[in-house]
Each structure stands twice: as C-alpha cells, then as structure tokens.
Amino acid sequence: MEFTTVTVTAAAGRELDDLAPVYEAVFAEPPYLEGPRDVAEFLERYQREHKTPGFRLVLARDGGELVGFAYGLPLASTTGWWSGFLDTELPEDFTREDGRRTFVVMELAVLADRRGHGIGRALHTALLDGVTAERVTLTVRPEAPAAAWYERLGYRLVGLTQPWEGAPVYRSMAKTLLG
C-alpha cells in the first residue's frame, strides 16, 4: 500500500479523475445513497477547494489502483462552517476562524472491499501530519459507521447541523490538535 500526500494545487487538480470513481462507489452505499447529481456536486466543490491555501490530499494506492483518499483544508475567516446547528448555540470565541485555527476533513473515503485494514486510519494520520491548526473538525452522518470510528479517533460531538436546506442532519465533531 502506497500513501501519497499532495499539497501542490496543480497536482491535486490532476487527481480528480481518479478520485471521482472512488467517491461515487463509497457514497452510493447506505446511508448516503448518493447519485449522479451528488457526484457532480462533489466534482464542482473539489475544483474550488483544492485551490485553497493549506489544502491537503492523501491518496492510498494498491498496485497503482486508488483504493482510498482523504482531503481537507483550513477554515477561512469567512466560513459558514459553524452555522446551521440544530441543537446548540456556539459561543463566538469557539466559532472565530482566521484561516489557520481549524483544519477541516472534507472527505475520507475507502473502497468497501478495502476497509478494516487500517487504510482509513493511515489516510487520517497522513492528512493531519504537519497540520499546525489548533483543532480539526468534520461532519459525519450519525447513522454512518464512520461516526463511531471518528469517536474512537478522539473526535467529540460539537452538535447536530443541517448545513443547507434539504440536507441530511450531520454530527459536527472536533478534536484538539494543539495545547
């Protein structure tokens, strides 16, 4: 198994053709049941996000075949990440961002037949290796097996969020990196 970290914008952009089928396969599974429209939205979002300063992509390849990936980026000072909570009101000092304070894991995906062998953990570790943010955050569907997995990695519940109208409810989770 080979793990590669990509931080150069042009190189990250070139990986999209390999990422798309893995994303499509993983997120077609329950509880996500994503279809072509969701994949198109992922492709569009990735094309913006990979240009963000501090963007990191980690690829897991087995014999040249992409079997998993993870990527993330720092939250900008203008982020809406901490809005849309259904069950909590977060204090301003918690939601303040400056482009360096919080790193967000946007996606972490491993093909179904490759799970249970430490690939996800290795992707997560490599993604955060060298990140200098105070904390890391992510969202996960409460009914997804990944929710409990993130708890085992040390993430704690911030609250439940529905980031856009018609979106499913997500668990917003965070983990301290520094301090």
Short mmCIF file of N, CA, C and O in Angstrom, two decimals, residues 42-111:
data_model
loop_
_atom_site.label_atom_id
_atom_site.label_comp_id
_atom_site.label_asym_id
_atom_site.label_seq_id
_atom_site.Cartn_x
_atom_site.Cartn_y
_atom_site.Cartn_z
N PHE A 42 -19.85 17.05 -5.87
CA PHE A 42 -18.52 16.78 -5.31
C PHE A 42 -17.43 17.28 -6.26
O PHE A 42 -16.49 17.95 -5.83
N LEU A 43 -17.56 16.96 -7.53
CA LEU A 43 -16.56 17.36 -8.52
C LEU A 43 -16.43 18.88 -8.57
O LEU A 43 -15.32 19.42 -8.59
N GLU A 44 -17.56 19.57 -8.56
CA GLU A 44 -17.56 21.03 -8.60
C GLU A 44 -16.92 21.61 -7.33
O GLU A 44 -16.10 22.53 -7.39
N ARG A 45 -17.28 21.05 -6.18
CA ARG A 45 -16.75 21.53 -4.90
C ARG A 45 -15.24 21.30 -4.83
O ARG A 45 -14.47 22.18 -4.43
N TYR A 46 -14.81 20.11 -5.24
CA TYR A 46 -13.38 19.80 -5.20
C TYR A 46 -12.58 20.77 -6.07
O TYR A 46 -11.48 21.18 -5.70
N GLN A 47 -13.13 21.12 -7.22
CA GLN A 47 -12.42 22.02 -8.12
C GLN A 47 -12.20 23.40 -7.51
O GLN A 47 -11.25 24.10 -7.87
N ARG A 48 -13.05 23.79 -6.57
CA ARG A 48 -12.82 25.04 -5.82
C ARG A 48 -11.90 24.79 -4.63
O ARG A 48 -10.95 25.54 -4.41
N GLU A 49 -12.19 23.75 -3.87
CA GLU A 49 -11.49 23.52 -2.60
C GLU A 49 -10.01 23.22 -2.77
O GLU A 49 -9.20 23.65 -1.94
N HIS A 50 -9.63 22.52 -3.82
CA HIS A 50 -8.22 22.14 -3.95
C HIS A 50 -7.31 23.35 -4.22
O HIS A 50 -6.10 23.25 -4.11
N LYS A 51 -7.92 24.50 -4.51
CA LYS A 51 -7.14 25.72 -4.75
C LYS A 51 -6.97 26.55 -3.47
O LYS A 51 -6.31 27.59 -3.49
N THR A 52 -7.54 26.09 -2.37
CA THR A 52 -7.46 26.80 -1.09
C THR A 52 -6.05 26.67 -0.51
O THR A 52 -5.53 25.55 -0.42
N PRO A 53 -5.45 27.77 -0.08
CA PRO A 53 -4.14 27.65 0.58
C PRO A 53 -4.24 26.72 1.80
O PRO A 53 -5.19 26.82 2.58
N GLY A 54 -3.29 25.81 1.91
CA GLY A 54 -3.30 24.85 3.01
C GLY A 54 -4.03 23.55 2.70
O GLY A 54 -4.09 22.65 3.53
N PHE A 55 -4.58 23.44 1.47
CA PHE A 55 -5.27 22.21 1.06
C PHE A 55 -4.30 21.03 1.10
O PHE A 55 -3.15 21.15 0.71
N ARG A 56 -4.80 19.89 1.58
CA ARG A 56 -4.01 18.66 1.62
C ARG A 56 -4.86 17.50 1.11
O ARG A 56 -6.02 17.37 1.49
N LEU A 57 -4.26 16.66 0.29
CA LEU A 57 -4.90 15.46 -0.25
C LEU A 57 -3.97 14.29 0.03
O LEU A 57 -2.76 14.39 -0.19
N VAL A 58 -4.53 13.19 0.52
CA VAL A 58 -3.75 11.98 0.72
C VAL A 58 -4.42 10.86 -0.08
O VAL A 58 -5.64 10.66 0.01
N LEU A 59 -3.60 10.15 -0.85
CA LEU A 59 -4.08 9.07 -1.70
C LEU A 59 -3.54 7.74 -1.20
O LEU A 59 -2.37 7.64 -0.82
N ALA A 60 -4.38 6.72 -1.20
CA ALA A 60 -3.96 5.35 -0.88
C ALA A 60 -4.09 4.52 -2.15
O ALA A 60 -5.18 4.38 -2.69
N ARG A 61 -2.94 4.01 -2.62
CA ARG A 61 -2.94 3.21 -3.83
C ARG A 61 -2.37 1.83 -3.53
O ARG A 61 -1.40 1.70 -2.79
N ASP A 62 -2.98 0.84 -4.14
CA ASP A 62 -2.51 -0.54 -4.03
C ASP A 62 -2.23 -1.01 -5.45
O ASP A 62 -3.16 -1.12 -6.25
N GLY A 63 -0.96 -1.23 -5.75
CA GLY A 63 -0.59 -1.63 -7.11
C GLY A 63 -0.99 -0.60 -8.14
O GLY A 63 -1.36 -0.95 -9.26
N GLY A 64 -0.95 0.66 -7.77
CA GLY A 64 -1.31 1.74 -8.68
C GLY A 64 -2.79 2.09 -8.67
O GLY A 64 -3.18 3.14 -9.16
N GLU A 65 -3.64 1.22 -8.12
CA GLU A 65 -5.08 1.46 -8.09
C GLU A 65 -5.45 2.29 -6.86
O GLU A 65 -5.07 1.94 -5.73
N LEU A 66 -6.20 3.37 -7.06
CA LEU A 66 -6.65 4.19 -5.95
C LEU A 66 -7.73 3.43 -5.18
O LEU A 66 -8.75 3.04 -5.74
N VAL A 67 -7.47 3.20 -3.89
CA VAL A 67 -8.42 2.47 -3.05
C VAL A 67 -9.01 3.35 -1.95
O VAL A 67 -9.96 2.94 -1.26
N GLY A 68 -8.46 4.56 -1.79
CA GLY A 68 -8.99 5.48 -0.80
C GLY A 68 -8.31 6.83 -0.89
O GLY A 68 -7.24 6.95 -1.48
N PHE A 69 -8.97 7.83 -0.31
CA PHE A 69 -8.39 9.16 -0.29
C PHE A 69 -8.99 9.95 0.87
O PHE A 69 -10.05 9.61 1.39
N ALA A 70 -8.29 10.98 1.25
CA ALA A 70 -8.79 11.93 2.24
C ALA A 70 -8.28 13.30 1.84
O ALA A 70 -7.17 13.42 1.31
N TYR A 71 -9.09 14.31 2.08
CA TYR A 71 -8.59 15.66 1.86
C TYR A 71 -9.23 16.63 2.84
O TYR A 71 -10.30 16.36 3.40
N GLY A 72 -8.53 17.73 3.04
CA GLY A 72 -9.02 18.75 3.93
C GLY A 72 -8.32 20.07 3.68
O GLY A 72 -7.42 20.15 2.84
N LEU A 73 -8.76 21.08 4.43
CA LEU A 73 -8.25 22.42 4.25
C LEU A 73 -8.55 23.26 5.48
O LEU A 73 -9.42 22.91 6.27
N PRO A 74 -7.84 24.36 5.64
CA PRO A 74 -8.12 25.25 6.77
C PRO A 74 -9.44 26.00 6.55
O PRO A 74 -9.79 26.33 5.41
N LEU A 75 -10.14 26.28 7.65
CA LEU A 75 -11.36 27.09 7.55
C LEU A 75 -10.99 28.56 7.44
O LEU A 75 -10.18 29.07 8.21
N ALA A 76 -11.58 29.23 6.48
CA ALA A 76 -11.34 30.66 6.27
C ALA A 76 -12.06 31.49 7.32
O ALA A 76 -13.03 31.02 7.94
N SER A 77 -11.64 32.72 7.48
CA SER A 77 -12.29 33.61 8.45
C SER A 77 -13.74 33.88 8.08
O SER A 77 -14.55 34.20 8.94
N THR A 78 -14.08 33.71 6.81
CA THR A 78 -15.44 33.97 6.33
C THR A 78 -16.31 32.71 6.28
O THR A 78 -17.41 32.74 5.73
N THR A 79 -15.85 31.61 6.86
CA THR A 79 -16.55 30.34 6.76
C THR A 79 -17.94 30.38 7.40
O THR A 79 -18.17 31.08 8.38
N GLY A 80 -18.83 29.59 6.84
CA GLY A 80 -20.14 29.37 7.45
C GLY A 80 -20.20 28.02 8.15
O GLY A 80 -21.27 27.54 8.50
N TRP A 81 -19.03 27.40 8.34
CA TRP A 81 -18.95 26.05 8.90
C TRP A 81 -19.69 25.92 10.22
O TRP A 81 -20.32 24.91 10.49
N TRP A 82 -19.60 26.91 11.07
CA TRP A 82 -20.16 26.81 12.42
C TRP A 82 -21.58 27.34 12.51
O TRP A 82 -22.07 27.63 13.59
N SER A 83 -22.29 27.44 11.38
CA SER A 83 -23.69 27.87 11.42
C SER A 83 -24.58 26.69 11.03
O SER A 83 -24.10 25.67 10.55
N GLY A 84 -25.86 26.82 11.27
CA GLY A 84 -26.80 25.77 10.90
C GLY A 84 -26.97 24.69 11.95
O GLY A 84 -27.48 23.60 11.66
N PHE A 85 -26.56 24.97 13.20
CA PHE A 85 -26.71 23.97 14.25
C PHE A 85 -28.16 23.90 14.71
O PHE A 85 -28.84 24.90 14.82
N LEU A 86 -28.61 22.69 14.97
CA LEU A 86 -30.00 22.45 15.34
C LEU A 86 -30.19 22.36 16.85
O LEU A 86 -31.29 22.55 17.34
N ASP A 87 -29.14 22.02 17.57
CA ASP A 87 -29.29 21.68 18.98
C ASP A 87 -28.39 22.47 19.93
O ASP A 87 -28.37 22.21 21.12
N THR A 88 -27.65 23.41 19.40
CA THR A 88 -26.73 24.16 20.26
C THR A 88 -26.44 25.52 19.65
O THR A 88 -26.53 25.70 18.43
N GLU A 89 -26.11 26.47 20.50
CA GLU A 89 -25.64 27.77 20.04
C GLU A 89 -24.20 27.88 20.49
O GLU A 89 -23.90 27.81 21.68
N LEU A 90 -23.32 28.01 19.54
CA LEU A 90 -21.89 28.02 19.84
C LEU A 90 -21.43 29.43 20.19
O LEU A 90 -21.82 30.39 19.53
N PRO A 91 -20.58 29.56 21.21
CA PRO A 91 -20.06 30.89 21.57
C PRO A 91 -19.15 31.45 20.48
O PRO A 91 -18.50 30.70 19.75
N GLU A 92 -19.12 32.76 20.40
CA GLU A 92 -18.34 33.43 19.36
C GLU A 92 -16.87 33.06 19.42
O GLU A 92 -16.23 32.91 18.38
N ASP A 93 -16.32 32.88 20.62
CA ASP A 93 -14.89 32.54 20.70
C ASP A 93 -14.62 31.13 20.15
O ASP A 93 -13.51 30.83 19.75
N PHE A 94 -15.65 30.28 20.10
CA PHE A 94 -15.49 28.94 19.51
C PHE A 94 -15.54 29.02 17.99
O PHE A 94 -14.80 28.31 17.30
N THR A 95 -16.41 29.86 17.46
CA THR A 95 -16.63 29.89 16.01
C THR A 95 -15.68 30.83 15.26
O THR A 95 -15.66 30.81 14.04
N ARG A 96 -14.90 31.62 15.97
CA ARG A 96 -13.96 32.55 15.34
C ARG A 96 -12.91 31.76 14.55
O ARG A 96 -12.27 30.87 15.08
N GLU A 97 -12.75 32.12 13.30
CA GLU A 97 -11.75 31.48 12.44
C GLU A 97 -10.84 32.54 11.83
O GLU A 97 -11.27 33.67 11.61
N ASP A 98 -9.61 32.15 11.53
CA ASP A 98 -8.66 33.09 10.96
C ASP A 98 -7.88 32.49 9.78
O ASP A 98 -6.90 33.06 9.32
N GLY A 99 -8.31 31.34 9.30
CA GLY A 99 -7.61 30.70 8.18
C GLY A 99 -6.51 29.76 8.63
O GLY A 99 -5.89 29.09 7.81
N ARG A 100 -6.27 29.71 9.95
CA ARG A 100 -5.22 28.82 10.50
C ARG A 100 -5.71 28.01 11.70
O ARG A 100 -5.15 26.97 12.00
N ARG A 101 -6.73 28.49 12.39
CA ARG A 101 -7.15 27.90 13.65
C ARG A 101 -7.68 26.47 13.50
O ARG A 101 -7.39 25.60 14.32
N THR A 102 -8.50 26.23 12.47
CA THR A 102 -9.19 24.95 12.33
C THR A 102 -8.94 24.34 10.96
O THR A 102 -9.09 25.01 9.94
N PHE A 103 -8.58 23.08 10.96
CA PHE A 103 -8.44 22.30 9.72
C PHE A 103 -9.67 21.41 9.62
O PHE A 103 -10.07 20.78 10.60
N VAL A 104 -10.29 21.35 8.46
CA VAL A 104 -11.49 20.53 8.28
C VAL A 104 -11.19 19.35 7.38
O VAL A 104 -10.58 19.50 6.31
N VAL A 105 -11.57 18.17 7.83
CA VAL A 105 -11.51 16.97 7.00
C VAL A 105 -12.78 17.00 6.15
O VAL A 105 -13.88 16.77 6.65
N MET A 106 -12.61 17.29 4.88
CA MET A 106 -13.77 17.41 3.99
C MET A 106 -14.28 16.03 3.54
O MET A 106 -15.47 15.80 3.50
N GLU A 107 -13.36 15.16 3.18
CA GLU A 107 -13.75 13.82 2.72
C GLU A 107 -12.70 12.81 3.16
O GLU A 107 -11.50 13.11 3.16
N LEU A 108 -13.17 11.64 3.51
CA LEU A 108 -12.30 10.49 3.76
C LEU A 108 -13.09 9.29 3.24
O LEU A 108 -14.20 9.04 3.72
N ALA A 109 -12.55 8.60 2.26
CA ALA A 109 -13.28 7.51 1.61
C ALA A 109 -12.34 6.34 1.33
O ALA A 109 -11.24 6.55 0.82
N VAL A 110 -12.80 5.15 1.67
CA VAL A 110 -12.06 3.92 1.38
C VAL A 110 -13.04 2.95 0.74
O VAL A 110 -14.16 2.76 1.25
N LEU A 111 -12.63 2.33 -0.35
CA LEU A 111 -13.50 1.35 -1.02
C LEU A 111 -13.91 0.25 -0.05
O LEU A 111 -13.10 -0.19 0.79
#
